[in-house]
Amino acid sequence: MSGKREQWASGHGFVLATIGAAVGLGNIWRFSYVAGENGGGAFLIIYLLCVVFVGASIVFAEMALGRQASGDAVAAFENSSPGSRWRYAGWVGVIGSFLILSYYSVIAGWALKYLVGGLTGILWLAAGEGFGGYFNRFISNPGEPVAWQMAMLAATMFVVAGGVQRGIEAINRILMPLLALFVVGLAAYAATLPGSGAGWRFLFVPDWSVLLQREVYIAALGQAFFSLGVGMAVFITYASYMTRETRIPLFGSAIIVGDTLFAIVAGLAIFPAVFAFGMNPEAGPQLAFITLPQMFLAMPGGEFVGPLFFALLVAAALTSMISLLEVPVASVVHRTRLNRWGATTVIGVAVFAVGIPSAMSFGLLSGIQISGRGLLDFIDQTVSNYVLPLAGILICVYVGWRWDRSTALSAADLAGKSVGLIWLWLLRLVAPAMILLILFDSTGAL
Ligand code: PFF
């Protein structure tokens, strides 16, 4: 067991770190390809509904749970229900974030390779053969993706080992404002490209016929969970380092609005450019790694814009990886004699080992296909679309029903406020009902 528990230096630092957790590959790489595959504008509307009616109430609940326990994810359940099986809900978060980190670090590694390639110019030399060939050769190489994954994990471990204030809070204070600046700059630049209006229309003018496709709903729900970073105890863990004075409604809203705006502005950096250069927005997970470099090559100033974009992707990924690593590290520090350095080393090495098959899933292991998807793709889809929403239901039920009404409301700083009741009923009924409806519908059970 640890001695005195660490804390954030300030409320401001907490908000930046939590936005850092929420804003990541999910807002840039995943949002753009999932929105692209699912028709743009109409998808955006369902996504926003999922954020407001499902994701947001769970963010508040996770924060309330974490702050009152002021322990790791498991303690958040254990302390208020000693001896009950609810502690397994905490373990779902600990194991889930470990698993997400194992494949997330692979994609972050791809982004790092592209950043370094863009800066050194190697990336542009590859253009002759087309970026499709370049990307496929890279991800099918037996060793290279593993090496880049390791580099990203090593950076993440270094920050987490530094501690809550001097590691996590410090890096987020620097990177998050920079990221906001980068993404707004890129979107402004994209808006100046001739033909970019089609990208704005794609994102904001809904094609209503898309609403008839049932896959769109599950894709939007999964994307809302993944992008907010909810369900995996990240907010529980980060909120456990909060001081009592911090106000959950204010900070929670800042995180939700920040994450959503970031995804939309990133979309405004990507789609207008994709349309201006006649590329296909439905390229799938390869959008950021094949379509976009092609576009950077064609655009004036692309040798600068390209590395800037990949720097954005790497920095956003790093701050999310830090949060994913912190969840299991906090548990190990809380439950064993290992200190922060020891816990970070053990967990970091284990994540790396577990992630190797994902890194190789386009090369040596490309023969392994589950439901028509490669390993990494399959784990990502299963975790985002099923594990995160189901873990979300556990949090809804625990805070909404297992806690009594006044405990829940005061833990979330919502006692005596009319929004408190709205929050509670979103948590008790609306969010679980929407999750179940979408899950059943997507499996064809309805
Ligand atoms: N929210 C992060 C992103 O958008 O990339 C990813 C993430 C972080 C997912 C934390 C899940 C999580 F628990």
XYZ file of C-alpha atoms and ligand atoms in Angstrom:
459
model
C 0.000 0.000 0.000
C 1.189 3.485 -0.765
C 1.697 6.190 1.836
C 0.133 9.551 1.212
C -1.913 9.597 -1.958
C -0.810 11.848 -4.789
C -2.982 14.777 -5.915
C -3.247 17.158 -8.847
C -1.550 20.494 -8.223
C -4.650 22.385 -9.402
C -8.140 21.993 -10.817
C -6.858 23.430 -14.053
C -4.199 20.704 -14.264
C -6.835 18.052 -13.636
C -9.046 19.333 -16.461
C -6.154 19.459 -18.919
C -5.017 15.937 -18.003
C -8.540 14.600 -18.337
C -9.088 16.304 -21.679
C -5.733 14.797 -22.617
C -7.140 11.362 -21.811
C -10.283 11.982 -23.819
C -8.650 13.587 -26.844
C -6.598 11.047 -28.716
C -6.403 8.844 -31.780
C -10.148 8.458 -31.269
C -10.796 12.096 -32.185
C -8.538 12.255 -35.204
C -7.786 8.860 -36.727
C -10.874 6.982 -35.546
C -13.476 9.764 -35.741
C -12.505 10.697 -39.287
C -12.593 7.163 -40.633
C -15.710 6.053 -38.789
C -17.586 9.243 -39.752
C -16.274 8.787 -43.303
C -17.509 5.202 -43.512
C -20.887 6.046 -42.001
C -21.969 8.924 -44.172
C -20.725 12.048 -42.351
C -23.479 14.443 -41.223
C -26.152 11.951 -40.186
C -23.550 9.959 -38.251
C -22.462 13.139 -36.509
C -25.994 13.725 -35.234
C -26.349 10.233 -33.754
C -22.860 10.495 -32.320
C -23.745 13.781 -30.600
C -26.944 12.250 -29.209
C -24.902 9.346 -27.808
C -22.446 11.775 -26.199
C -25.193 13.858 -24.579
C -27.654 11.153 -23.528
C -25.293 8.287 -22.763
C -21.627 9.246 -22.473
C -21.909 12.498 -20.532
C -23.856 11.112 -17.570
C -21.336 8.273 -17.233
C -18.411 10.718 -17.238
C -19.977 12.479 -14.220
C -20.657 9.132 -12.532
C -17.068 7.938 -13.018
C -15.760 11.180 -11.569
C -18.087 10.975 -8.569
C -17.051 7.366 -7.960
C -13.346 8.099 -8.206
C -13.284 11.171 -6.001
C -15.230 9.627 -3.158
C -13.025 6.512 -3.094
C -9.716 8.275 -3.536
C -8.174 4.895 -4.360
C -7.701 2.807 -7.496
C -10.517 1.672 -9.828
C -11.269 -1.394 -7.725
C -11.346 0.595 -4.496
C -13.928 2.879 -6.066
C -16.409 0.007 -5.845
C -14.927 -1.818 -2.853
C -14.948 1.135 -0.475
C -18.628 1.837 -0.880
C -19.693 -1.845 -1.100
C -17.161 -3.823 0.949
C -17.098 -7.519 0.161
C -19.548 -7.305 -2.733
C -18.957 -8.575 -6.233
C -19.039 -5.025 -7.522
C -15.259 -4.937 -7.169
C -15.116 -6.944 -10.405
C -16.579 -3.914 -12.178
C -13.389 -2.137 -11.131
C -11.272 -4.964 -12.478
C -13.084 -4.685 -15.838
C -11.680 -1.149 -16.074
C -8.178 -2.184 -15.024
C -7.970 -5.078 -17.476
C -9.849 -3.208 -20.203
C -7.532 -0.224 -20.201
C -4.554 -2.563 -20.260
C -5.982 -4.281 -23.352
C -6.881 -1.046 -25.124
C -3.380 0.268 -24.503
C -1.893 -2.877 -26.026
C -3.304 -2.153 -29.498
C -3.652 1.618 -29.156
C 0.118 1.818 -28.780
C 0.511 0.051 -32.138
C -1.440 2.721 -34.013
C 0.324 5.443 -32.041
C 3.563 3.829 -33.232
C 2.426 4.144 -36.858
C 1.808 7.843 -36.270
C 5.290 8.250 -34.790
C 6.860 6.533 -37.802
C 5.002 8.936 -40.123
C 6.030 11.937 -38.027
C 9.688 10.973 -38.162
C 9.364 10.087 -41.856
C 7.726 13.437 -42.621
C 10.377 15.398 -40.731
C 13.315 13.590 -42.319
C 11.720 13.588 -45.750
C 11.791 9.792 -46.056
C 8.002 9.714 -46.171
C 7.859 11.917 -49.272
C 10.467 9.828 -51.112
C 8.115 6.888 -50.792
C 5.439 8.722 -52.718
C 6.633 7.346 -56.037
C 5.201 3.934 -55.318
C 2.034 5.431 -53.770
C 1.354 5.542 -50.055
C -0.809 2.433 -50.214
C 2.223 0.315 -51.034
C 4.381 2.177 -48.511
C 1.907 1.741 -45.671
C 1.241 -1.905 -46.436
C 4.920 -2.682 -46.650
C 5.467 -0.976 -43.296
C 2.665 -2.649 -41.363
C 3.442 -6.062 -42.807
C 7.112 -5.841 -41.833
C 7.730 -8.360 -39.043
C 9.730 -6.061 -36.761
C 9.194 -2.395 -37.586
C 5.687 -1.809 -36.183
C 6.793 -3.530 -32.972
C 9.761 -1.173 -32.649
C 7.623 1.976 -33.084
C 5.043 0.617 -30.664
C 7.835 0.112 -28.153
C 9.054 3.695 -28.623
C 5.582 5.110 -27.884
C 5.177 2.863 -24.857
C 8.586 3.838 -23.520
C 7.650 7.540 -23.723
C 4.352 6.820 -21.968
C 6.082 4.865 -19.214
C 8.559 7.655 -18.678
C 5.782 10.169 -18.043
C 3.691 7.880 -15.836
C 6.717 6.927 -13.754
C 7.238 10.649 -13.134
C 4.057 10.759 -11.055
C 0.727 12.536 -11.100
C 1.966 16.119 -10.787
C 5.460 16.033 -12.203
C 4.727 13.535 -14.966
C 1.105 13.456 -16.072
C -0.014 16.955 -15.140
C 3.167 18.601 -16.401
C 3.081 17.081 -19.888
C -0.619 17.750 -20.364
C -0.166 21.376 -19.414
C 2.262 21.751 -22.291
C 0.718 19.506 -24.918
C -3.006 20.214 -24.638
C -2.932 23.956 -25.415
C -0.503 23.244 -28.264
C -2.804 20.581 -29.663
C -5.791 22.912 -29.620
C -3.760 25.485 -31.507
C -2.516 22.938 -34.067
C -5.913 21.539 -34.886
C -7.580 24.927 -35.274
C -4.696 26.042 -37.504
C -5.006 22.940 -39.671
C -8.781 23.368 -40.021
C -8.318 27.027 -40.987
C -5.753 26.028 -43.580
C -7.985 23.283 -44.982
C -10.815 25.801 -45.366
C -8.693 27.843 -47.771
C -8.243 24.959 -50.215
C -10.365 25.244 -53.354
C -13.207 22.722 -53.270
C -13.096 22.366 -49.496
C -16.795 23.295 -49.127
C -17.742 19.724 -50.036
C -15.979 18.550 -46.874
C -17.969 20.958 -44.707
C -21.178 19.785 -46.379
C -20.183 16.136 -45.829
C -19.822 16.767 -42.108
C -22.742 19.124 -41.537
C -25.408 18.370 -44.147
C -26.924 15.030 -43.184
C -27.906 12.434 -45.726
C -30.941 11.161 -43.821
C -31.067 7.836 -45.664
C -28.048 6.799 -43.579
C -30.350 6.651 -40.547
C -31.948 3.523 -41.979
C -28.720 1.562 -41.632
C -28.486 -0.165 -38.280
C -24.650 -0.358 -38.248
C -24.530 3.434 -38.008
C -26.015 3.420 -34.510
C -23.562 0.965 -33.022
C -20.690 2.731 -34.762
C -21.798 6.061 -33.243
C -22.242 4.608 -29.762
C -18.866 2.853 -29.852
C -17.225 6.010 -31.149
C -18.804 8.131 -28.383
C -17.489 5.767 -25.689
C -14.064 5.422 -27.216
C -13.609 9.107 -27.893
C -14.706 10.220 -24.435
C -12.603 7.398 -22.998
C -15.448 6.351 -20.769
C -16.065 2.896 -19.271
C -12.437 1.987 -18.588
C -12.037 3.688 -15.211
C -9.814 6.435 -16.570
C -12.036 9.130 -15.066
C -12.380 7.124 -11.864
C -8.619 6.985 -11.524
C -7.926 10.597 -12.511
C -10.747 11.855 -10.250
C -9.230 9.948 -7.346
C -6.370 12.466 -7.368
C -8.781 15.407 -7.216
C -9.082 17.643 -4.239
C -12.477 17.934 -2.544
C -13.000 21.495 -3.713
C -13.075 20.671 -7.411
C -16.540 20.870 -8.936
C -17.522 17.827 -10.925
C -20.317 19.392 -13.052
C -18.063 22.171 -14.273
C -15.029 19.999 -14.928
C -17.019 17.119 -16.389
C -18.736 19.462 -18.845
C -15.427 20.989 -19.895
C -14.140 17.523 -20.743
C -17.215 16.507 -22.713
C -17.392 19.757 -24.671
C -13.619 19.782 -25.215
C -13.541 16.239 -26.562
C -16.500 16.766 -28.881
C -15.255 20.071 -30.246
C -11.852 18.561 -30.836
C -13.333 15.739 -32.935
C -15.397 18.180 -35.010
C -12.507 20.564 -35.616
C -10.267 17.608 -36.510
C -13.002 16.566 -38.973
C -12.850 20.086 -40.390
C -9.115 19.716 -40.837
C -9.475 16.379 -42.601
C -12.664 16.190 -44.716
C -12.382 19.536 -46.544
C -8.860 18.559 -47.562
C -9.916 15.035 -48.527
C -12.649 16.437 -50.796
C -10.489 19.237 -52.165
C -8.068 16.608 -53.452
C -10.726 14.251 -54.746
C -9.919 11.501 -52.226
C -12.357 8.979 -50.834
C -13.637 9.694 -47.297
C -14.670 6.054 -46.957
C -11.114 4.708 -47.014
C -11.485 3.167 -43.533
C -8.727 2.883 -40.916
C -6.157 3.676 -43.595
C -7.533 7.182 -44.125
C -4.901 8.859 -41.961
C -2.011 6.780 -43.247
C -2.661 6.440 -46.974
C -5.175 9.048 -48.084
C -3.859 11.938 -46.022
C -0.149 11.642 -46.916
C -1.202 11.496 -50.557
C -3.060 14.708 -49.995
C -0.165 16.379 -48.137
C 2.042 15.605 -51.092
C -0.367 17.280 -53.472
C -1.015 20.393 -51.420
C 1.131 23.524 -51.340
C 3.198 23.484 -48.144
C 2.363 19.815 -47.586
C 5.880 19.009 -46.325
C 5.101 21.257 -43.346
C 1.430 20.504 -42.894
C 2.050 16.740 -43.012
C 4.506 16.543 -40.099
C 2.314 18.989 -38.174
C -0.646 16.649 -38.597
C 1.321 13.603 -37.481
C 2.802 15.535 -34.559
C -0.776 16.255 -33.545
C -1.652 12.591 -33.804
C 1.389 11.494 -31.770
C 0.858 14.073 -29.015
C -2.855 13.315 -28.733
C -2.130 9.590 -28.627
C 0.544 10.031 -25.965
C -1.704 11.866 -23.497
C -4.378 9.159 -23.895
C -1.853 6.345 -23.526
C -0.696 7.955 -20.288
C -4.243 7.759 -18.917
C -4.681 4.159 -20.035
C -1.413 3.143 -18.372
C -2.233 5.057 -15.199
C -5.322 2.904 -14.496
C -3.458 -0.420 -14.005
C -0.407 1.323 -12.520
C -2.609 2.973 -9.873
C -4.027 -0.447 -9.010
C -0.627 -2.083 -8.699
C 0.698 0.779 -6.552
C -2.432 0.598 -4.403
C -2.412 -3.153 -3.977
C 1.211 -4.280 -3.904
C 4.502 -3.190 -2.406
C 5.792 -1.929 -5.735
C 6.395 1.784 -6.020
C 5.350 3.878 -9.039
C 8.532 3.143 -10.991
C 8.302 -0.580 -10.358
C 4.595 -0.746 -11.179
C 5.079 1.257 -14.389
C 7.889 -1.018 -15.520
C 6.005 -4.237 -14.846
C 2.760 -3.089 -16.467
C 4.481 -1.332 -19.372
C 6.477 -4.431 -20.295
C 3.371 -6.623 -19.989
C 1.349 -4.267 -22.227
C 4.117 -4.369 -24.783
C 4.197 -8.175 -24.778
C 0.421 -8.463 -25.093
C 0.393 -5.874 -27.894
C 2.935 -7.683 -30.082
C 0.311 -9.861 -31.831
C -1.671 -6.693 -32.649
C 1.464 -5.083 -34.074
C 2.013 -8.157 -36.217
C -1.596 -8.572 -37.243
C -0.968 -7.110 -40.688
C 2.223 -9.079 -41.267
C 3.170 -12.482 -39.918
C -0.214 -12.874 -38.259
C -2.344 -11.522 -41.091
C -3.715 -15.017 -41.626
C -5.605 -14.795 -38.339
C -9.023 -13.397 -39.158
C -12.000 -13.238 -36.823
C -15.369 -12.418 -38.395
C -13.536 -11.172 -41.447
C -11.324 -8.775 -39.511
C -7.638 -8.905 -38.670
C -6.622 -9.169 -35.024
C -6.108 -5.481 -34.233
C -9.243 -4.422 -36.053
C -11.291 -7.129 -34.342
C -10.077 -6.217 -30.837
C -10.730 -2.518 -31.493
C -14.270 -3.103 -32.756
C -15.152 -5.528 -29.961
C -13.759 -3.357 -27.196
C -15.281 -0.093 -28.461
C -18.664 -1.353 -29.538
C -19.339 -3.940 -26.836
C -16.934 -3.924 -23.870
C -16.989 -0.146 -23.286
C -20.804 0.198 -23.493
C -21.330 -2.849 -21.250
C -18.838 -1.512 -18.709
C -20.750 1.767 -18.968
C -23.944 -0.005 -17.919
C -22.203 -1.323 -14.787
C -21.298 2.230 -13.809
C -24.858 3.437 -14.513
C -26.364 0.722 -12.342
C -23.870 1.150 -9.527
C -24.055 4.907 -9.164
C -27.690 5.227 -10.267
C -29.284 2.386 -8.327
C -26.899 0.842 -5.817
C -26.047 4.216 -4.289
C -28.993 5.968 -2.789
C -30.164 9.060 -4.486
C -28.723 11.582 -2.033
C -25.301 9.869 -1.913
C -25.089 9.882 -5.690
C -26.222 13.481 -6.031
C -23.852 14.822 -3.425
C -20.914 12.726 -4.702
C -21.401 14.412 -8.088
C -21.842 17.887 -6.537
C -25.370 17.939 -7.889
C -27.412 17.867 -4.690
C -30.286 20.326 -4.677
C -29.881 21.185 -8.343
C -32.545 20.411 -10.918
C -29.903 19.203 -13.386
C -29.030 16.671 -10.703
C -32.301 14.877 -11.250
C -31.869 14.960 -15.013
C -28.415 13.431 -14.556
C -29.710 10.751 -12.227
C -32.470 9.637 -14.583
C -30.194 9.711 -17.568
C -27.942 7.404 -15.600
C -30.687 5.201 -14.224
C -32.801 4.767 -17.323
C -31.943 6.587 -20.500
C -28.274 5.620 -20.828
C -28.655 1.890 -20.039
C -31.786 1.655 -22.206
C -30.080 3.292 -25.170
C -27.003 1.104 -24.796
C -29.056 -2.094 -24.627
C -31.287 -1.064 -27.503
C -28.339 -0.329 -29.754
C -26.435 -3.477 -28.736
C -29.408 -5.760 -29.308
C -30.320 -4.047 -32.519
C -26.805 -4.352 -33.914
C -26.664 -8.052 -33.174
C -29.920 -8.476 -35.060
C -31.769 -9.566 -31.934
C -34.451 -6.889 -32.408
N -10.326 8.643 -25.599
C -9.137 8.181 -26.262
C -9.171 8.576 -27.696
O -10.140 9.202 -28.145
O -8.237 8.269 -28.420
C -8.948 6.702 -26.174
C -9.310 6.097 -24.884
C -8.745 6.571 -23.721
C -10.208 5.073 -24.868
C -9.121 6.023 -22.534
C -10.589 4.496 -23.697
C -10.046 4.984 -22.531
F -10.395 4.436 -21.396
